[in-house]
Short mmCIF file of N, CA and C in Angstrom, two decimals:
data_model
loop_
_atom_site.label_atom_id
_atom_site.label_comp_id
_atom_site.label_asym_id
_atom_site.label_seq_id
_atom_site.Cartn_x
_atom_site.Cartn_y
_atom_site.Cartn_z
N MET R 1 196.02 47.22 76.09
CA MET R 1 194.64 47.71 76.12
C MET R 1 193.87 46.92 77.18
N LYS R 2 193.11 47.62 77.98
CA LYS R 2 192.30 47.02 79.04
C LYS R 2 190.85 47.03 78.57
N LYS R 3 190.38 45.88 78.02
CA LYS R 3 189.03 45.81 77.47
C LYS R 3 188.02 45.25 78.46
N ALA R 4 186.79 45.75 78.33
CA ALA R 4 185.68 45.26 79.14
C ALA R 4 184.46 45.07 78.26
N ILE R 5 183.61 44.14 78.66
CA ILE R 5 182.33 43.91 77.99
C ILE R 5 181.26 44.54 78.88
N ILE R 6 180.47 45.43 78.31
CA ILE R 6 179.40 46.11 79.05
C ILE R 6 178.07 45.70 78.42
N THR R 7 177.15 45.19 79.26
CA THR R 7 175.83 44.83 78.75
C THR R 7 174.78 45.67 79.48
N VAL R 8 173.77 46.07 78.72
CA VAL R 8 172.67 46.87 79.25
C VAL R 8 171.37 46.22 78.79
N VAL R 9 170.51 45.87 79.75
CA VAL R 9 169.26 45.18 79.43
C VAL R 9 168.14 45.78 80.26
N GLY R 10 166.98 45.97 79.62
CA GLY R 10 165.82 46.46 80.37
C GLY R 10 164.73 46.94 79.46
N LYS R 11 163.68 47.43 80.05
CA LYS R 11 162.55 47.99 79.31
C LYS R 11 163.03 49.22 78.56
N ASP R 12 162.69 49.32 77.29
CA ASP R 12 163.16 50.43 76.46
C ASP R 12 162.55 51.75 76.93
N THR R 13 163.39 52.75 76.96
CA THR R 13 162.96 54.11 77.30
C THR R 13 163.91 55.10 76.64
N VAL R 14 163.51 56.33 76.53
CA VAL R 14 164.32 57.36 75.91
C VAL R 14 165.56 57.65 76.77
N GLY R 15 166.73 57.73 76.13
CA GLY R 15 167.93 58.20 76.80
C GLY R 15 168.87 57.15 77.36
N ILE R 16 168.57 55.87 77.21
CA ILE R 16 169.45 54.84 77.76
C ILE R 16 170.85 54.95 77.17
N ILE R 17 170.93 54.94 75.85
CA ILE R 17 172.24 55.00 75.19
C ILE R 17 172.96 56.30 75.55
N ALA R 18 172.25 57.39 75.53
CA ALA R 18 172.86 58.70 75.83
C ALA R 18 173.46 58.72 77.23
N LYS R 19 172.73 58.22 78.21
CA LYS R 19 173.23 58.28 79.59
C LYS R 19 174.42 57.36 79.82
N VAL R 20 174.37 56.16 79.26
CA VAL R 20 175.49 55.23 79.42
C VAL R 20 176.71 55.78 78.69
N CYS R 21 176.53 56.24 77.46
CA CYS R 21 177.66 56.76 76.68
C CYS R 21 178.24 58.05 77.28
N THR R 22 177.40 58.88 77.88
CA THR R 22 177.89 60.08 78.55
C THR R 22 178.79 59.69 79.71
N TYR R 23 178.36 58.71 80.51
CA TYR R 23 179.20 58.24 81.62
C TYR R 23 180.56 57.75 81.08
N LEU R 24 180.54 56.95 80.03
CA LEU R 24 181.78 56.42 79.48
C LEU R 24 182.68 57.55 79.01
N SER R 25 182.14 58.50 78.29
CA SER R 25 182.92 59.63 77.78
C SER R 25 183.53 60.45 78.91
N GLU R 26 182.74 60.73 79.94
CA GLU R 26 183.22 61.53 81.07
C GLU R 26 184.34 60.83 81.84
N ASN R 27 184.47 59.51 81.67
CA ASN R 27 185.49 58.74 82.37
C ASN R 27 186.57 58.21 81.43
N SER R 28 186.71 58.82 80.27
CA SER R 28 187.75 58.48 79.29
C SER R 28 187.72 57.01 78.88
N ILE R 29 186.52 56.46 78.75
CA ILE R 29 186.35 55.08 78.32
C ILE R 29 185.86 55.10 76.88
N ASN R 30 186.65 54.47 76.00
CA ASN R 30 186.36 54.48 74.57
C ASN R 30 185.55 53.25 74.18
N ILE R 31 184.50 53.46 73.40
CA ILE R 31 183.69 52.35 72.88
C ILE R 31 184.36 51.85 71.60
N LEU R 32 184.76 50.57 71.61
CA LEU R 32 185.41 49.98 70.45
C LEU R 32 184.40 49.33 69.50
N ASP R 33 183.34 48.79 70.08
CA ASP R 33 182.30 48.14 69.28
C ASP R 33 181.00 48.21 70.06
N ILE R 34 179.89 48.32 69.35
CA ILE R 34 178.60 48.44 70.02
C ILE R 34 177.52 47.79 69.17
N SER R 35 176.63 47.11 69.85
CA SER R 35 175.48 46.49 69.19
C SER R 35 174.28 46.69 70.11
N GLN R 36 173.16 47.07 69.52
CA GLN R 36 171.96 47.23 70.33
C GLN R 36 170.75 46.80 69.53
N THR R 37 169.77 46.30 70.24
CA THR R 37 168.54 45.87 69.60
C THR R 37 167.38 46.08 70.57
N ILE R 38 166.20 46.18 70.01
CA ILE R 38 164.98 46.28 70.80
C ILE R 38 164.05 45.17 70.32
N VAL R 39 163.62 44.33 71.25
CA VAL R 39 162.71 43.24 70.93
C VAL R 39 161.49 43.38 71.82
N GLN R 40 160.35 43.64 71.22
CA GLN R 40 159.09 43.81 71.94
C GLN R 40 159.23 44.69 73.19
N ASP R 41 159.73 45.89 72.98
CA ASP R 41 159.88 46.90 74.03
C ASP R 41 161.00 46.63 75.03
N TYR R 42 161.83 45.62 74.79
CA TYR R 42 162.97 45.35 75.66
C TYR R 42 164.25 45.73 74.95
N PHE R 43 165.05 46.53 75.63
CA PHE R 43 166.30 47.07 75.10
C PHE R 43 167.45 46.16 75.51
N ASN R 44 168.36 45.89 74.57
CA ASN R 44 169.54 45.08 74.84
C ASN R 44 170.72 45.70 74.11
N MET R 45 171.78 46.02 74.84
CA MET R 45 172.97 46.61 74.23
C MET R 45 174.20 45.91 74.78
N MET R 46 175.15 45.67 73.90
CA MET R 46 176.43 45.09 74.30
C MET R 46 177.53 45.95 73.70
N MET R 47 178.51 46.29 74.53
CA MET R 47 179.63 47.11 74.07
C MET R 47 180.95 46.46 74.46
N ILE R 48 181.94 46.66 73.62
CA ILE R 48 183.31 46.36 73.98
C ILE R 48 183.96 47.72 74.17
N ALA R 49 184.55 47.92 75.34
CA ALA R 49 185.10 49.23 75.67
C ALA R 49 186.55 49.12 76.13
N ASP R 50 187.31 50.17 75.86
CA ASP R 50 188.71 50.25 76.27
C ASP R 50 188.80 51.16 77.49
N LEU R 51 189.20 50.58 78.63
CA LEU R 51 189.29 51.33 79.88
C LEU R 51 190.71 51.80 80.17
N SER R 52 191.64 51.60 79.27
CA SER R 52 193.06 51.86 79.57
C SER R 52 193.37 53.34 79.84
N LYS R 53 192.55 54.28 79.36
CA LYS R 53 192.81 55.70 79.60
C LYS R 53 192.01 56.25 80.78
N SER R 54 191.19 55.41 81.38
CA SER R 54 190.38 55.85 82.52
C SER R 54 191.19 55.75 83.81
N ASP R 55 190.97 56.69 84.72
CA ASP R 55 191.62 56.67 86.02
C ASP R 55 190.95 55.69 86.98
N LYS R 56 189.76 55.20 86.61
CA LYS R 56 188.99 54.35 87.51
C LYS R 56 189.30 52.88 87.29
N THR R 57 189.18 52.10 88.35
CA THR R 57 189.34 50.65 88.24
C THR R 57 188.09 50.07 87.58
N ILE R 58 188.22 48.86 87.06
CA ILE R 58 187.05 48.22 86.46
C ILE R 58 185.97 47.99 87.51
N GLY R 59 186.36 47.75 88.75
CA GLY R 59 185.39 47.58 89.83
C GLY R 59 184.59 48.85 90.09
N ALA R 60 185.27 49.98 90.08
CA ALA R 60 184.57 51.26 90.28
C ALA R 60 183.63 51.55 89.12
N VAL R 61 184.09 51.29 87.90
CA VAL R 61 183.24 51.50 86.71
C VAL R 61 182.02 50.61 86.78
N ALA R 62 182.22 49.34 87.13
CA ALA R 62 181.10 48.40 87.22
C ALA R 62 180.08 48.86 88.26
N SER R 63 180.55 49.30 89.41
CA SER R 63 179.66 49.76 90.48
C SER R 63 178.89 51.01 90.08
N GLU R 64 179.59 51.96 89.49
CA GLU R 64 178.94 53.22 89.09
C GLU R 64 177.95 53.00 87.96
N LEU R 65 178.29 52.12 87.00
CA LEU R 65 177.34 51.84 85.91
C LEU R 65 176.13 51.05 86.43
N GLU R 66 176.35 50.18 87.41
CA GLU R 66 175.22 49.46 88.00
C GLU R 66 174.27 50.45 88.66
N ASN R 67 174.81 51.43 89.38
CA ASN R 67 173.98 52.45 90.01
C ASN R 67 173.27 53.32 88.98
N LEU R 68 173.98 53.68 87.91
CA LEU R 68 173.35 54.45 86.83
C LEU R 68 172.19 53.66 86.24
N GLY R 69 172.41 52.37 86.03
CA GLY R 69 171.35 51.52 85.50
C GLY R 69 170.11 51.52 86.37
N LYS R 70 170.32 51.45 87.67
CA LYS R 70 169.17 51.49 88.60
C LYS R 70 168.41 52.80 88.47
N GLU R 71 169.14 53.90 88.28
CA GLU R 71 168.50 55.21 88.13
C GLU R 71 167.63 55.29 86.89
N ILE R 72 168.06 54.63 85.81
CA ILE R 72 167.32 54.73 84.55
C ILE R 72 166.48 53.49 84.25
N GLY R 73 166.45 52.54 85.17
CA GLY R 73 165.56 51.38 85.05
C GLY R 73 166.06 50.25 84.18
N VAL R 74 167.38 50.10 84.08
CA VAL R 74 167.94 48.98 83.32
C VAL R 74 169.01 48.30 84.16
N GLN R 75 169.42 47.12 83.73
CA GLN R 75 170.49 46.40 84.40
C GLN R 75 171.77 46.55 83.58
N VAL R 76 172.84 47.02 84.22
CA VAL R 76 174.12 47.21 83.53
C VAL R 76 175.16 46.31 84.22
N LYS R 77 175.84 45.49 83.41
CA LYS R 77 176.88 44.61 83.92
C LYS R 77 178.18 44.89 83.17
N VAL R 78 179.29 44.83 83.90
CA VAL R 78 180.62 45.05 83.31
C VAL R 78 181.50 43.86 83.68
N GLN R 79 182.17 43.29 82.68
CA GLN R 79 183.11 42.19 82.90
C GLN R 79 184.38 42.47 82.12
N THR R 80 185.52 42.04 82.65
CA THR R 80 186.74 42.15 81.85
C THR R 80 186.60 41.21 80.66
N GLU R 81 187.31 41.53 79.61
CA GLU R 81 187.26 40.70 78.40
C GLU R 81 187.69 39.27 78.70
N ASP R 82 188.72 39.10 79.53
CA ASP R 82 189.21 37.77 79.86
C ASP R 82 188.15 36.93 80.57
N ILE R 83 187.46 37.52 81.53
CA ILE R 83 186.41 36.79 82.26
C ILE R 83 185.26 36.45 81.31
N PHE R 84 184.87 37.41 80.49
CA PHE R 84 183.78 37.17 79.54
C PHE R 84 184.13 36.02 78.61
N ASN R 85 185.34 36.03 78.06
CA ASN R 85 185.77 34.97 77.14
C ASN R 85 185.82 33.61 77.84
N ALA R 86 186.31 33.57 79.06
CA ALA R 86 186.38 32.32 79.81
C ALA R 86 184.98 31.76 80.10
N MET R 87 184.04 32.63 80.39
CA MET R 87 182.68 32.19 80.70
C MET R 87 181.93 31.68 79.47
N HIS R 88 182.34 32.12 78.29
CA HIS R 88 181.61 31.78 77.07
C HIS R 88 182.38 30.83 76.16
N ARG R 89 183.38 30.18 76.71
CA ARG R 89 184.14 29.19 75.96
C ARG R 89 183.39 27.87 75.98
N ILE R 90 183.34 27.21 74.84
CA ILE R 90 182.63 25.91 74.76
C ILE R 90 183.59 24.79 75.09
#
């Protein structure tokens, strides 16, 4: 399984989850776990996703989601699970 951590942060607005999830679905990327919260009008979502059935590289997914984020006014970051774990090890 090729897992990635996807984070979405920005001012809350209608359709953020729908647009990000639509992109993932259209690219055969399965959401394994998802958490989202809104704190004083700021939206924060973190997903663990399986990219193993997608034809796209993680670099292409990261670039396309970053561009999608710009279109909808949020910041979207994608990291492989290994990099995320290494960065957050104490």
